[in-house]
Coordinates of N, CA, C and O in Angstrom, one line a residue:
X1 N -82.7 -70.4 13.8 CA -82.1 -69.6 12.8 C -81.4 -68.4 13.2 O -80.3 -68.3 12.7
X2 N -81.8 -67.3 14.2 CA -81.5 -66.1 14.6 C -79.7 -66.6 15.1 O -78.6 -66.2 14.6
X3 N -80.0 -67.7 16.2 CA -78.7 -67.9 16.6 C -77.5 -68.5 15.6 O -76.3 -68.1 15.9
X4 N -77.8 -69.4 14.5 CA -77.1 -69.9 13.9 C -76.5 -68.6 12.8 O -75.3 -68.4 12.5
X5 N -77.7 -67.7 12.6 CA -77.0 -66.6 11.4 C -76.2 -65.6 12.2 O -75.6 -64.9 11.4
X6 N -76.0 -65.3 13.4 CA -75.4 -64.4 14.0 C -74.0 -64.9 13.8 O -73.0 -64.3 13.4
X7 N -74.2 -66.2 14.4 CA -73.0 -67.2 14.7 C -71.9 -67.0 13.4 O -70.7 -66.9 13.5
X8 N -72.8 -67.0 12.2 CA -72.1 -66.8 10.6 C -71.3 -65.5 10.8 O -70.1 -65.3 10.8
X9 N -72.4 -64.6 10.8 CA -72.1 -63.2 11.1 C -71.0 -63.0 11.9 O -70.4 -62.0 11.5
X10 N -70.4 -63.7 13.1 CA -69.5 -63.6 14.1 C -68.3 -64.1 12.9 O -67.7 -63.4 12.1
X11 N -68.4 -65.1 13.0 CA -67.6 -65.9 12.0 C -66.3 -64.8 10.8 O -65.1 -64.4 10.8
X12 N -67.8 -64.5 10.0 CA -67.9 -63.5 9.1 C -67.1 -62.4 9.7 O -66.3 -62.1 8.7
X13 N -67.0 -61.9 10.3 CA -66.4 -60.1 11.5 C -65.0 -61.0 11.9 O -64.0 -60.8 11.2
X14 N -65.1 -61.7 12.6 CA -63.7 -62.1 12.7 C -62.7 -62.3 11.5 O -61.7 -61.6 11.1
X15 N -63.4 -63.6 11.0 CA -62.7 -63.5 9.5 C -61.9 -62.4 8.8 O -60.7 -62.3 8.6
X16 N -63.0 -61.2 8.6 CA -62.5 -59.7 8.1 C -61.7 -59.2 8.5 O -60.7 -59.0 7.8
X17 N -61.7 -58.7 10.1 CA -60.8 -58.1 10.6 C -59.6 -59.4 10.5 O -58.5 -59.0 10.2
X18 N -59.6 -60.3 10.7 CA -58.2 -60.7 10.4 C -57.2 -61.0 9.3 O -56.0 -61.4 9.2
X19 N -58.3 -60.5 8.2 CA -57.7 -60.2 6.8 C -57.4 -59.0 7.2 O -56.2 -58.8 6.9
X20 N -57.9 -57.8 7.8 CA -57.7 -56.6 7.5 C -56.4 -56.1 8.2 O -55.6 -55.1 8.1
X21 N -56.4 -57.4 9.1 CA -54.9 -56.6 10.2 C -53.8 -57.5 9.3 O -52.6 -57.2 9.4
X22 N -54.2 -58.5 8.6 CA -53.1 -59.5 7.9 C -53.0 -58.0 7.2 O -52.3 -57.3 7.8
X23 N -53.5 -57.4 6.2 CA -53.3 -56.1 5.3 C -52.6 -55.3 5.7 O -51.6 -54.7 5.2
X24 N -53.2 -55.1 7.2 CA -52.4 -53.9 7.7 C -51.2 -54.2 7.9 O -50.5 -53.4 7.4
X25 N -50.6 -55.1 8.3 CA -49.3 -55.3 8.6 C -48.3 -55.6 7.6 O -47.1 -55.5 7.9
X26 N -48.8 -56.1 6.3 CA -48.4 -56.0 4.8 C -47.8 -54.3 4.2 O -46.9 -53.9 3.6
X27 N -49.0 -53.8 5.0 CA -48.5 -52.4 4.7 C -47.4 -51.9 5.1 O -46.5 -51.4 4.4
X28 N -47.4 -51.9 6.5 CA -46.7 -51.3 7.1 C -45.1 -52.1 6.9 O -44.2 -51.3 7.1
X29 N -44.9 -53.6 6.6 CA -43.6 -54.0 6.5 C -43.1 -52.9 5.3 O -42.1 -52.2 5.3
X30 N -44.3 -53.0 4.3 CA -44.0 -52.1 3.1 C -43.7 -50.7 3.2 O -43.2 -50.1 2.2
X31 N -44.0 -50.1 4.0 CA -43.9 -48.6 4.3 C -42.3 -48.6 5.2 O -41.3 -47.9 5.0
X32 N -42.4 -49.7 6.2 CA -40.6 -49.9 7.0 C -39.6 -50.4 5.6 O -38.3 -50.4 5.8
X33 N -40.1 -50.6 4.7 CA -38.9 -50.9 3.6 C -38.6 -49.7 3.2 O -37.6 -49.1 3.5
X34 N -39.7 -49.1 2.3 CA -39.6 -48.2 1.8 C -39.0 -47.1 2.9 O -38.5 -46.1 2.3
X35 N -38.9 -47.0 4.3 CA -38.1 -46.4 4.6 C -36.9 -46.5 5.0 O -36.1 -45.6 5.3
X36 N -36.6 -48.1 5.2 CA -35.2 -48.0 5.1 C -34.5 -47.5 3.7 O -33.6 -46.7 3.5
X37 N -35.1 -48.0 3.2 CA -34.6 -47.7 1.5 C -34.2 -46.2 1.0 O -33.2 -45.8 0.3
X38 N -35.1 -45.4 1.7 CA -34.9 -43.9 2.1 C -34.1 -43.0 2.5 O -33.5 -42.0 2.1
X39 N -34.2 -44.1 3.7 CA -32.7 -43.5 5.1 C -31.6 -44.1 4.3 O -30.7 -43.3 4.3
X40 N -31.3 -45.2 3.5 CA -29.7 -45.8 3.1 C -29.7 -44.6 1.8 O -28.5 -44.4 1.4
X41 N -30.5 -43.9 1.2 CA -30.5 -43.3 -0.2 C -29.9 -42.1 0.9 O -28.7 -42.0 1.0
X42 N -30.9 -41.2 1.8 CA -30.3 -40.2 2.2 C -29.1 -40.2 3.0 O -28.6 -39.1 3.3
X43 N -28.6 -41.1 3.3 CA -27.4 -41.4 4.5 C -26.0 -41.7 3.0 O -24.8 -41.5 3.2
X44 N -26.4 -42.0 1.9 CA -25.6 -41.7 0.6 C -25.2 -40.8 0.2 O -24.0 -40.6 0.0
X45 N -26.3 -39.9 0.0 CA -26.5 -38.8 -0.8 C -25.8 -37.6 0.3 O -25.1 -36.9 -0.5
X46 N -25.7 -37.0 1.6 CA -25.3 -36.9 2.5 C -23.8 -37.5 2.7 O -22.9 -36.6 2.5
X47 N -23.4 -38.3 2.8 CA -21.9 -38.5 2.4 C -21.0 -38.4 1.5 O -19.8 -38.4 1.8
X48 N -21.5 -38.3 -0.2 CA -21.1 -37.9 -1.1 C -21.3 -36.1 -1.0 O -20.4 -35.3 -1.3
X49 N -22.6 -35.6 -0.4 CA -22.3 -34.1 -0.4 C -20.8 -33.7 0.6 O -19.9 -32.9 0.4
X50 N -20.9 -34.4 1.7 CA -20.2 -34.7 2.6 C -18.4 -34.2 2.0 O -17.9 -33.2 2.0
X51 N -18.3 -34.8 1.8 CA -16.9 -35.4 0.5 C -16.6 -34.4 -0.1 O -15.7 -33.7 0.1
X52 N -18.0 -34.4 -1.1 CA -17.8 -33.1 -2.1 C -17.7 -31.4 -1.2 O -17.2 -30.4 -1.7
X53 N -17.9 -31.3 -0.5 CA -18.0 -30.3 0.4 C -16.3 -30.4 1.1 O -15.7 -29.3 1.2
X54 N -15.7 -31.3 1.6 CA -14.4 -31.7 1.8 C -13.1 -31.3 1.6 O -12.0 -31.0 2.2
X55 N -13.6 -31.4 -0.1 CA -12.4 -31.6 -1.3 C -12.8 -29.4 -1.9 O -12.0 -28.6 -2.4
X56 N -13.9 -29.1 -1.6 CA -14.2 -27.6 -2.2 C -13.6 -26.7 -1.1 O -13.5 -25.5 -1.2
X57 N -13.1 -27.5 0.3 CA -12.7 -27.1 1.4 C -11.3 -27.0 1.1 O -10.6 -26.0 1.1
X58 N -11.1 -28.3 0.6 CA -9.1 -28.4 0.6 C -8.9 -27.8 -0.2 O -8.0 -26.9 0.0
X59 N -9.5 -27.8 -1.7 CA -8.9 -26.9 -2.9 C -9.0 -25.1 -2.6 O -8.3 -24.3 -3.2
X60 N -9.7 -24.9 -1.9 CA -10.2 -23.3 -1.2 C -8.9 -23.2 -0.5 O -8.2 -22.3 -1.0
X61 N -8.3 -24.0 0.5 CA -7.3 -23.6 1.6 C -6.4 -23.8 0.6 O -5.9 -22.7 0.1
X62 N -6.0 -24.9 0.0 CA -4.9 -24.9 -1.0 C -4.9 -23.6 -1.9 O -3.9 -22.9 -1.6
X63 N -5.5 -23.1 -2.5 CA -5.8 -21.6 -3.3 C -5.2 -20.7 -2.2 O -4.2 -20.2 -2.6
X64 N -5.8 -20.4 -0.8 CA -5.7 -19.2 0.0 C -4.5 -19.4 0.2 O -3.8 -18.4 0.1
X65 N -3.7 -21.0 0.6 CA -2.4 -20.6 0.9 C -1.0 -20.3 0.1 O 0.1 -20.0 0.5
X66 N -1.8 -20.7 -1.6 CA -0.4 -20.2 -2.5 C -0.9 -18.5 -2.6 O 0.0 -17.7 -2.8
X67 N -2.1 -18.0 -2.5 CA -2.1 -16.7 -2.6 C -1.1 -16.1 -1.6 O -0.4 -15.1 -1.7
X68 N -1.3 -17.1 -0.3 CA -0.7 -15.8 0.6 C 0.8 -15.8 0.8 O 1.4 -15.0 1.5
X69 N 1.3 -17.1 -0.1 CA 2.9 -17.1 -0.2 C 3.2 -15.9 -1.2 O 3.7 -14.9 -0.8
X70 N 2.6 -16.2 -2.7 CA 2.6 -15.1 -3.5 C 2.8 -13.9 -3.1 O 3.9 -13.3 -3.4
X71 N 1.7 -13.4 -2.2 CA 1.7 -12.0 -1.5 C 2.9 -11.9 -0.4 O 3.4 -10.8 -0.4
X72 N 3.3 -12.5 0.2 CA 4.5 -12.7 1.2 C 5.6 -12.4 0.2 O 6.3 -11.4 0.3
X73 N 5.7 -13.2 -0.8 CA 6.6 -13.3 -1.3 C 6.9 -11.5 -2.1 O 7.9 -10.8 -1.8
X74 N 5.9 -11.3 -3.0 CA 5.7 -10.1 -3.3 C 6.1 -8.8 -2.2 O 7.1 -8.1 -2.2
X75 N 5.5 -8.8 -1.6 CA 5.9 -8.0 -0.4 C 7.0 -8.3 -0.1 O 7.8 -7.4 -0.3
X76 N 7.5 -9.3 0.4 CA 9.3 -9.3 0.8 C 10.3 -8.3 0.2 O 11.0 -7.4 0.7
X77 N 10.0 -9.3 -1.6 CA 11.0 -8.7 -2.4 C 10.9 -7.0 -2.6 O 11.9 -6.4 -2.7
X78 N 9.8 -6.4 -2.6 CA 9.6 -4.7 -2.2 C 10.3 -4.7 -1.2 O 11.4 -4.2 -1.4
X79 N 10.1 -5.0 0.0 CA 11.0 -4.5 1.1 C 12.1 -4.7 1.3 O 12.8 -4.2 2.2
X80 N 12.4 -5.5 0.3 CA 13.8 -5.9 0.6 C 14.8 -4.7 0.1 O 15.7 -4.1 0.7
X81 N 14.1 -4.7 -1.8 CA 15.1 -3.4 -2.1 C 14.6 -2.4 -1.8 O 15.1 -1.4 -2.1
X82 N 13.5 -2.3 -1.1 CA 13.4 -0.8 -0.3 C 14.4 -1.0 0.8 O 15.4 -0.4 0.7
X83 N 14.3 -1.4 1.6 CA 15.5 -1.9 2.8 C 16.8 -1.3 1.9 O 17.3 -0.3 2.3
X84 N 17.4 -2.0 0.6 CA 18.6 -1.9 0.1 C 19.0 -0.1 0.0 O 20.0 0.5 0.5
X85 N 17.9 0.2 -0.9 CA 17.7 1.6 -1.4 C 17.9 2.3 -0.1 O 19.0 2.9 -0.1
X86 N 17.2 2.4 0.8 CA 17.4 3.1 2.2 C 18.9 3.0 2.8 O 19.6 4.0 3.2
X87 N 19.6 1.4 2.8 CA 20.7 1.4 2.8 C 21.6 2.0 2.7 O 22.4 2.7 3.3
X88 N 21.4 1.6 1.3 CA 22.2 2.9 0.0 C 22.0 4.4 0.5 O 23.0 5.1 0.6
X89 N 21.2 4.9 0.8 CA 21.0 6.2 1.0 C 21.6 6.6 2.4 O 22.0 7.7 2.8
X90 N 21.4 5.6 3.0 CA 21.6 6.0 4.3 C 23.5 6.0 4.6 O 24.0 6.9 5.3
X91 N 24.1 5.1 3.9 CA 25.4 5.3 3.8 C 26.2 6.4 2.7 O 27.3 6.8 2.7
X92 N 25.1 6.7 1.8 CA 25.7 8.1 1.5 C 25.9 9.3 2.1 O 26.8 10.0 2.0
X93 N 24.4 9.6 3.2 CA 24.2 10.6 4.0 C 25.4 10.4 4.8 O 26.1 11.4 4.8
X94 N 26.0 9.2 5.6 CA 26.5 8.7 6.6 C 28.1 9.8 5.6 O 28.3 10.9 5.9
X95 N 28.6 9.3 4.7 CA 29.8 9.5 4.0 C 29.7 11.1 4.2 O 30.7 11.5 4.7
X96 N 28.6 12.2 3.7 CA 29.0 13.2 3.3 C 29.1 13.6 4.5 O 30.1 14.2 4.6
X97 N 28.3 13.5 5.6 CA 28.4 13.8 7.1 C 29.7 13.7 7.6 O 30.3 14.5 8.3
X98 N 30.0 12.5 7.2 CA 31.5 12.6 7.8 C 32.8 13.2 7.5 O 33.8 13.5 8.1
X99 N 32.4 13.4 5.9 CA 33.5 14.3 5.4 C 33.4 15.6 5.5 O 34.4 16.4 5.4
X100 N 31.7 16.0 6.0 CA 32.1 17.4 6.0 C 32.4 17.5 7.5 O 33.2 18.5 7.8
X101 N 32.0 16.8 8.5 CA 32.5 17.1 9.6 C 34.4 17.0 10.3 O 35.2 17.4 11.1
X102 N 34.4 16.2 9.2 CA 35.8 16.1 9.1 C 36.7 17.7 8.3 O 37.8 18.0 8.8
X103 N 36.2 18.3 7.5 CA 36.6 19.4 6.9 C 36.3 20.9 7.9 O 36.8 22.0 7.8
X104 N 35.2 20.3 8.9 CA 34.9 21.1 9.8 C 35.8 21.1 10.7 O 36.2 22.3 11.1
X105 N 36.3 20.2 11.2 CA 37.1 20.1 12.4 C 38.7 20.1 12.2 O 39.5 20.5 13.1
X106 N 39.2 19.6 10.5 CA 40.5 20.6 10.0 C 40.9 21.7 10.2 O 42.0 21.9 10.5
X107 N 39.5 23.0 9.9 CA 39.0 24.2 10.0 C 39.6 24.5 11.4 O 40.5 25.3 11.4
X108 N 39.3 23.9 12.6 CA 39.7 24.6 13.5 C 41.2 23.7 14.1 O 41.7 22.6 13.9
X109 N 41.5 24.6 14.8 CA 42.7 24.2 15.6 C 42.9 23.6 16.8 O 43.4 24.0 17.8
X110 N 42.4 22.3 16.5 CA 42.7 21.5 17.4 C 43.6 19.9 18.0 O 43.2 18.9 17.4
X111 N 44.2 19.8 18.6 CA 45.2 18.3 18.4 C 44.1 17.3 17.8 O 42.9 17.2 18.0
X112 N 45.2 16.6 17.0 CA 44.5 15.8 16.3 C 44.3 14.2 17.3 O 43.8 13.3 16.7
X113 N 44.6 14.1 18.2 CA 44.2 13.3 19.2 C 42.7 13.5 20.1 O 42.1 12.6 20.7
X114 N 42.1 15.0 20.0 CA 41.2 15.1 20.2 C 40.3 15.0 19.1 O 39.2 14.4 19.2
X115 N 40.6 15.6 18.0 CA 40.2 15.3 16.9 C 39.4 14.1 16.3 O 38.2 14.1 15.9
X116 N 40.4 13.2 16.3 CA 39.5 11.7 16.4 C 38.7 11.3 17.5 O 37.6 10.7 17.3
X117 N 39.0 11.5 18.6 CA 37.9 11.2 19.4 C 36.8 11.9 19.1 O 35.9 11.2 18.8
X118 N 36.6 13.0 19.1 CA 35.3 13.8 18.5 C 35.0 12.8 17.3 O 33.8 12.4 17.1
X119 N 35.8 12.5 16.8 CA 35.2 11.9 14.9 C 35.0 10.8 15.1 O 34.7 10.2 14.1
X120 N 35.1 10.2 16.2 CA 34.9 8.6 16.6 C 33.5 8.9 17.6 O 32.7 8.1 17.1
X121 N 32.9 9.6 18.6 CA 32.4 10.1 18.8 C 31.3 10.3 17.8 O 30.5 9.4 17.7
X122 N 31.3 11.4 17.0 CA 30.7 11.6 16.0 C 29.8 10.4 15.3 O 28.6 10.4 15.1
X123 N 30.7 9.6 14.9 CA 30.5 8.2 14.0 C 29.8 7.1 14.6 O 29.3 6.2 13.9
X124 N 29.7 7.1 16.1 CA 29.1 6.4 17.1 C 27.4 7.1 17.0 O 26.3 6.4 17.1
X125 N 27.4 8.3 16.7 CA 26.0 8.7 17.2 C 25.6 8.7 15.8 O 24.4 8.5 15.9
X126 N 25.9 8.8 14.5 CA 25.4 8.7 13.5 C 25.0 7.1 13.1 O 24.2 6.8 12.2
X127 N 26.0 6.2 13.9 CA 25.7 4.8 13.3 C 24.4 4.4 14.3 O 23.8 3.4 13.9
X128 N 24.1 5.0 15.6 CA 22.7 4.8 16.1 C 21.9 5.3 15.4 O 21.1 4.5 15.0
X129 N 21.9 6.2 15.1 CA 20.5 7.0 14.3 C 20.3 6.7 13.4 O 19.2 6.9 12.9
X130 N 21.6 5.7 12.4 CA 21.1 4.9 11.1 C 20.4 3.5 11.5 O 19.4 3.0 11.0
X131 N 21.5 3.0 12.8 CA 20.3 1.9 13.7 C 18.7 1.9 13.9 O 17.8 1.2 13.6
X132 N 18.9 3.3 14.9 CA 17.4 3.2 14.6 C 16.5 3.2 13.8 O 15.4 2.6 13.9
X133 N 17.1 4.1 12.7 CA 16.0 4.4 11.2 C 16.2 2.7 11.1 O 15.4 2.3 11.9
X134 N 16.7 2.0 10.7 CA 16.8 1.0 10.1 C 15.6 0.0 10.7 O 14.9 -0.7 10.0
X135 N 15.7 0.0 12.1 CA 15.0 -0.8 13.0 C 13.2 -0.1 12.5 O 12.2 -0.8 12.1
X136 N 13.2 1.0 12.5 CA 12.3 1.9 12.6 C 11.6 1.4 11.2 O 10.4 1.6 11.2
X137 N 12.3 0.9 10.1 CA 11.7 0.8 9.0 C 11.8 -0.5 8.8 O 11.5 -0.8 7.6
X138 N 12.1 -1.7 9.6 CA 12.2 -3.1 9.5 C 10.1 -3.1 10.3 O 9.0 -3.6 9.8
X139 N 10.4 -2.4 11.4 CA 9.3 -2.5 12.3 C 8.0 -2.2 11.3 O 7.0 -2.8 11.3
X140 N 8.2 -1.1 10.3 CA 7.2 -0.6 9.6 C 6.7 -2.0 8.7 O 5.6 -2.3 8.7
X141 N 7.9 -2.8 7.8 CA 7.8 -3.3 6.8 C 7.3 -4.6 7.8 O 6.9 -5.5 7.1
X142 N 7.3 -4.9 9.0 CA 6.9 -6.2 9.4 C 5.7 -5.9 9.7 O 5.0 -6.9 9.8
X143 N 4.8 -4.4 9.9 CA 3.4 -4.5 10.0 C 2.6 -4.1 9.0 O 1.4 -4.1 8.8
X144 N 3.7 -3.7 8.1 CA 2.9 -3.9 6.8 C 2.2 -5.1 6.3 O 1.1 -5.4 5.9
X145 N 3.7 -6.1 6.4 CA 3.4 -7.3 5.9 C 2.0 -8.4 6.8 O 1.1 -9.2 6.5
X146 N 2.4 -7.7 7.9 CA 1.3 -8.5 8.7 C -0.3 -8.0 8.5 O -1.3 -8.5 9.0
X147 N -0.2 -7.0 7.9 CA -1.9 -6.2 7.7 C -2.2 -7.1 6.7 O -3.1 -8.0 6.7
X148 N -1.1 -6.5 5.6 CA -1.7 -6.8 4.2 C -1.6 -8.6 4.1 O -2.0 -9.3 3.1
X149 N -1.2 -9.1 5.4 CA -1.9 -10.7 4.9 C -3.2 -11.1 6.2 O -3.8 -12.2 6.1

């Protein structure tokens, strides 16, 4: 008897454990589904944020870059008729300069062959100094524009 019931007993222990690893491995196919099922959900969800994050990128740069035409543009047209206005002013100064240096140099007695040369002369050094102001205030209005964008 002792050996025959052990023999059951063996039987019995085998049996179990081979249900129990049949289980186990039930499980675990069930646990590798459920994680694929996981990874394709997060590998989804992740590429739609993906996208969505994309398009909040393009419409951002699109927005930054009509602002900064806007502002370019804004700024131009200030400097432009400030440019104009300065113009304007600067060829009035240029006019009265010349007339009075001209009424200056009637004043004295001198041939009028030297005369023009002096006033040609003259007109030479005033149209640098409107040069430079000019350059001088292109230079300003180009680092303006480049700060303020």
């Amino acid at each position: 008897g002792y050996k025959r019931l052990r023999r059951d007993h063996q039987a019995a222990l085998v049996k179990l454990e081979e249900g129990c690893r049949q289980e186990m491995e039930k499980h675990k196919q069930q646990l590798d589904r459920e994680y694929e099922t996981l990874l394709t959900q997060f590998s989804k969800e992740l590429e739609k944020l993906q996208l969505k994050h994309q398009e909040e990128l393009g419409k951002q740069l699109k927005m930054n870059i009509n602002t900064e035409k806007k502002l370019i543009k804004e700024v131009t047209s200030s400097q432009e008729s400030e440019r104009k206005s300065f113009e304007t002013k600067m060829k009035q100064e240029y006019k009265l300069k010349k007339e009075r240096w001209k009424k200056e140099m009637e004043g004295q007695d001198t041939p009028k062959s030297q005369r023009n040369q002096a006033l040609s002369l003259h007109k030479e050094s005033l149209k640098e100094m409107d040069a430079q102001q000019t350059e001088q205030l292109q230079r300003l209005q180009k680092d303006q524009l480049d700060y303020q964008i």
